[in-house]
PDB file of C-alpha atoms in Angstrom:
ATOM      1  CA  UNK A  70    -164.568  23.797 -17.020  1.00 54.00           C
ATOM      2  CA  UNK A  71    -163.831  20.258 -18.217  1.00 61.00           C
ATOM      3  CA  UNK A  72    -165.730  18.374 -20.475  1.00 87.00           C
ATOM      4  CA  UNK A  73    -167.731  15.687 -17.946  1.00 88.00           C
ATOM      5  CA  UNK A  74    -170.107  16.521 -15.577  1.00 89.00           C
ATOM      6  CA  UNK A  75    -171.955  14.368 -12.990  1.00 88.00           C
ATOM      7  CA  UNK A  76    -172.060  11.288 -15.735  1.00 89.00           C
ATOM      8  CA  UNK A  77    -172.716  14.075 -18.090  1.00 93.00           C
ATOM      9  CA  UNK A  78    -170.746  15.035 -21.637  1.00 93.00           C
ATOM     10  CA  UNK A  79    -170.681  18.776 -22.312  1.00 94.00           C
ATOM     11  CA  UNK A  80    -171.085  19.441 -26.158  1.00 95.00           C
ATOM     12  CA  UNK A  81    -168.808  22.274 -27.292  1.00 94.00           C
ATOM     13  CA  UNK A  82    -171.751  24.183 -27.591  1.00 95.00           C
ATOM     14  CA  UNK A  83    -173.287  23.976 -24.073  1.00 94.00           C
ATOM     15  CA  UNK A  84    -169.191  24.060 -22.579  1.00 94.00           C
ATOM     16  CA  UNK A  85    -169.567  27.709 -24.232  1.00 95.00           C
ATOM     17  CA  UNK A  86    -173.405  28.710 -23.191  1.00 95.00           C
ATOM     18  CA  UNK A  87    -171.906  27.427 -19.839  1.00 94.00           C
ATOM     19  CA  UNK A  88    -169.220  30.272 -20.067  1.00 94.00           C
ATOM     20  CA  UNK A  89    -171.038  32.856 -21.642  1.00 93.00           C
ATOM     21  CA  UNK A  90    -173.943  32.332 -18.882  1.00 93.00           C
ATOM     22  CA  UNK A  91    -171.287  32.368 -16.148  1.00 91.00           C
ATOM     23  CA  UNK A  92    -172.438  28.657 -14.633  1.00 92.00           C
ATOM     24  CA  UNK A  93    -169.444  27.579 -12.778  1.00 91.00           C
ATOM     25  CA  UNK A  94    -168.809  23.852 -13.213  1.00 93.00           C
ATOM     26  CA  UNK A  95    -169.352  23.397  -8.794  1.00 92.00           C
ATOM     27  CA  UNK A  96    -173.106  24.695  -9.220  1.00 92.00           C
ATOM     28  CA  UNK A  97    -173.870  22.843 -12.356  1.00 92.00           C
ATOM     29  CA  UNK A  98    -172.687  19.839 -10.445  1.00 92.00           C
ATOM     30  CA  UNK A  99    -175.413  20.549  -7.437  1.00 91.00           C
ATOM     31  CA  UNK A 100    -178.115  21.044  -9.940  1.00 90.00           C
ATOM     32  CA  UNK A 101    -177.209  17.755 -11.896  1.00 91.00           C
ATOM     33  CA  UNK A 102    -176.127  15.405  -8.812  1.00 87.00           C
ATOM     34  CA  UNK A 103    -179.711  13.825  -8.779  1.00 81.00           C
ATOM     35  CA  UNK A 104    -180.477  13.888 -12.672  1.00 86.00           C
ATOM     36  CA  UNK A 105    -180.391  11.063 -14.687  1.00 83.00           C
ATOM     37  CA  UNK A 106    -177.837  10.354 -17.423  1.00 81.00           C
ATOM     38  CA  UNK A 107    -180.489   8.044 -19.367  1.00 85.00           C
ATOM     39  CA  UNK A 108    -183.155  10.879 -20.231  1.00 78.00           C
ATOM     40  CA  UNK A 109    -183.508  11.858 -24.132  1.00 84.00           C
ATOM     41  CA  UNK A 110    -184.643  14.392 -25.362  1.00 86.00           C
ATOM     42  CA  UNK A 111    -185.456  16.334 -22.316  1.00 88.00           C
ATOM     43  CA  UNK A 112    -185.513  19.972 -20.893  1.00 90.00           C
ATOM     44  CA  UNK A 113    -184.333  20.834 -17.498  1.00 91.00           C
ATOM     45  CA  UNK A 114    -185.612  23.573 -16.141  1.00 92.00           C
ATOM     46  CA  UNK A 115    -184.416  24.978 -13.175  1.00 93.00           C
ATOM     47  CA  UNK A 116    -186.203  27.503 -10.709  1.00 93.00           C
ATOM     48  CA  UNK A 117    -185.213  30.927  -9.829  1.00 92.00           C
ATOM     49  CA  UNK A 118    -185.339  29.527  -5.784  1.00 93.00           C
ATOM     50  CA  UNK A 119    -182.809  27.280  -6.693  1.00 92.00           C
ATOM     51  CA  UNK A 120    -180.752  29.594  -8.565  1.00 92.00           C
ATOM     52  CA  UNK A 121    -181.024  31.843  -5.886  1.00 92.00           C
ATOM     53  CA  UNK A 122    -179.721  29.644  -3.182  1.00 92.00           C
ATOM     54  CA  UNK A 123    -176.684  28.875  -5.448  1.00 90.00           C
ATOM     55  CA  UNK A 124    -175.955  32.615  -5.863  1.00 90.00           C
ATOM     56  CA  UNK A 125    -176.578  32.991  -9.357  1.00 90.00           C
ATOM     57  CA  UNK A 126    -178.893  36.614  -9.657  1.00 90.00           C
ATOM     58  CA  UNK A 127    -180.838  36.175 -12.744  1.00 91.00           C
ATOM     59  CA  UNK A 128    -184.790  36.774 -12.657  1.00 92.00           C
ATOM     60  CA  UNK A 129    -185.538  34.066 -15.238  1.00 93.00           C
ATOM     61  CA  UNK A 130    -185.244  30.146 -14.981  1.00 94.00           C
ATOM     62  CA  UNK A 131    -182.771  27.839 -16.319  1.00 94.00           C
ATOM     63  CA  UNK A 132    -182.697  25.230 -18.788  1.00 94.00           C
ATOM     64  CA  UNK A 133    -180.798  23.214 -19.899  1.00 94.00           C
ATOM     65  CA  UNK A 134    -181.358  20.697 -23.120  1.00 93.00           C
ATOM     66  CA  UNK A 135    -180.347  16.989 -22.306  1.00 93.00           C
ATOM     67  CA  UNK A 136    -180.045  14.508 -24.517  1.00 91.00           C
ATOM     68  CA  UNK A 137    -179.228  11.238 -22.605  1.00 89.00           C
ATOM     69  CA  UNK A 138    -175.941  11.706 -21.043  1.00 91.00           C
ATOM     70  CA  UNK A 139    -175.202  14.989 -23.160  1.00 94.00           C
ATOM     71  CA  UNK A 140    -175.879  18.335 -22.502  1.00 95.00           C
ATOM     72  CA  UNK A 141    -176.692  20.261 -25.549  1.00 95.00           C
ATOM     73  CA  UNK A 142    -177.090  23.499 -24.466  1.00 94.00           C
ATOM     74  CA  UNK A 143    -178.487  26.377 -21.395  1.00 94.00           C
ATOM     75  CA  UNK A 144    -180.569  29.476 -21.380  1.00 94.00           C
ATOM     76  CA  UNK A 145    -181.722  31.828 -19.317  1.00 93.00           C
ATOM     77  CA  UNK A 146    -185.576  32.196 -20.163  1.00 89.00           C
ATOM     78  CA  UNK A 147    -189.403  32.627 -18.424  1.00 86.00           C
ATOM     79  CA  UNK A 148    -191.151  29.646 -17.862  1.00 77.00           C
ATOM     80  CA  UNK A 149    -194.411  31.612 -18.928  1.00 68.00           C
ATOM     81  CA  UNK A 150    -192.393  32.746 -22.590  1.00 66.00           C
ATOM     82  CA  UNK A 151    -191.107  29.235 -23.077  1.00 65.00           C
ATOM     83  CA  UNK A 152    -194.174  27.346 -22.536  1.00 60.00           C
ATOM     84  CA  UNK A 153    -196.025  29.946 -25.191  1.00 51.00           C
ATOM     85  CA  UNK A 154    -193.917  27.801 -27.787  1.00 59.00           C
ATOM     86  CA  UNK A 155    -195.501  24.123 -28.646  1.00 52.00           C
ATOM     87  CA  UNK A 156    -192.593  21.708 -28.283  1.00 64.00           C
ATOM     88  CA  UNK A 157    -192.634  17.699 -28.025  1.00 70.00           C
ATOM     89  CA  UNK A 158    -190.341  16.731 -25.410  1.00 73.00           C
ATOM     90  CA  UNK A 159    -190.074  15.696 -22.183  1.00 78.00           C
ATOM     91  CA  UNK A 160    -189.608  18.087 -19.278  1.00 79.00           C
ATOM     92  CA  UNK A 161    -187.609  17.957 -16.048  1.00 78.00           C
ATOM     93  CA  UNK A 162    -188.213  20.600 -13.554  1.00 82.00           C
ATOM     94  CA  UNK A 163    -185.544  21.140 -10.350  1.00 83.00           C
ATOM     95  CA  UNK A 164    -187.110  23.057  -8.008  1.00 82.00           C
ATOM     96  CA  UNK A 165    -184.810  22.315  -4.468  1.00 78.00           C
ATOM     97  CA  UNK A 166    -181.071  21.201  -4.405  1.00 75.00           C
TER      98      UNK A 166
END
């Protein structure tokens, strides 16, 4: 796993969540190919369809904290859980690749 991405800068921090989440550098790739590098303070989230059709078995979404070309970090988490939670940002949502 190298440290750029699609215009993107992996903190150590996300290079690890990366790793410990098992998201291979090819699939992060696909998900960020049509992302902007310019976006701050945003959230990515990215559906279980799409995570699906890039093999990746987990029943929860994605997301991934971007803070213009850096990516700060990834979870696994429910969109219903998350969205419990009052945060001021901006949100992205993938939901084809």
């Amino acid at each position: 796993m190298g440290n750029n991405i699609a215009g993107f800068c992996k903190t150590e921090h996300f290079a690890y969540r990366q790793w410990d989440r098992t998201i291979n550098d090819k699939v992060l790739r696909s998900i960020l190919k049509n992302v902007d590098t310019n976006k701050s303070n945003t959230l990515l989230i990215v559906s279980r369809k799409v995570l699906k059709k890039v093999n990746i078995k987990v029943n929860k979404e994605l997301f991934i904290k971007i803070d213009n070309n850096t990516l700060i970090t990834c979870f696994y988490c429910e969109l219903q859980e998350y969205y419990t939670r009052n945060r001021e940002q901006n949100y992205l949502i993938i939901s084809e690749i």
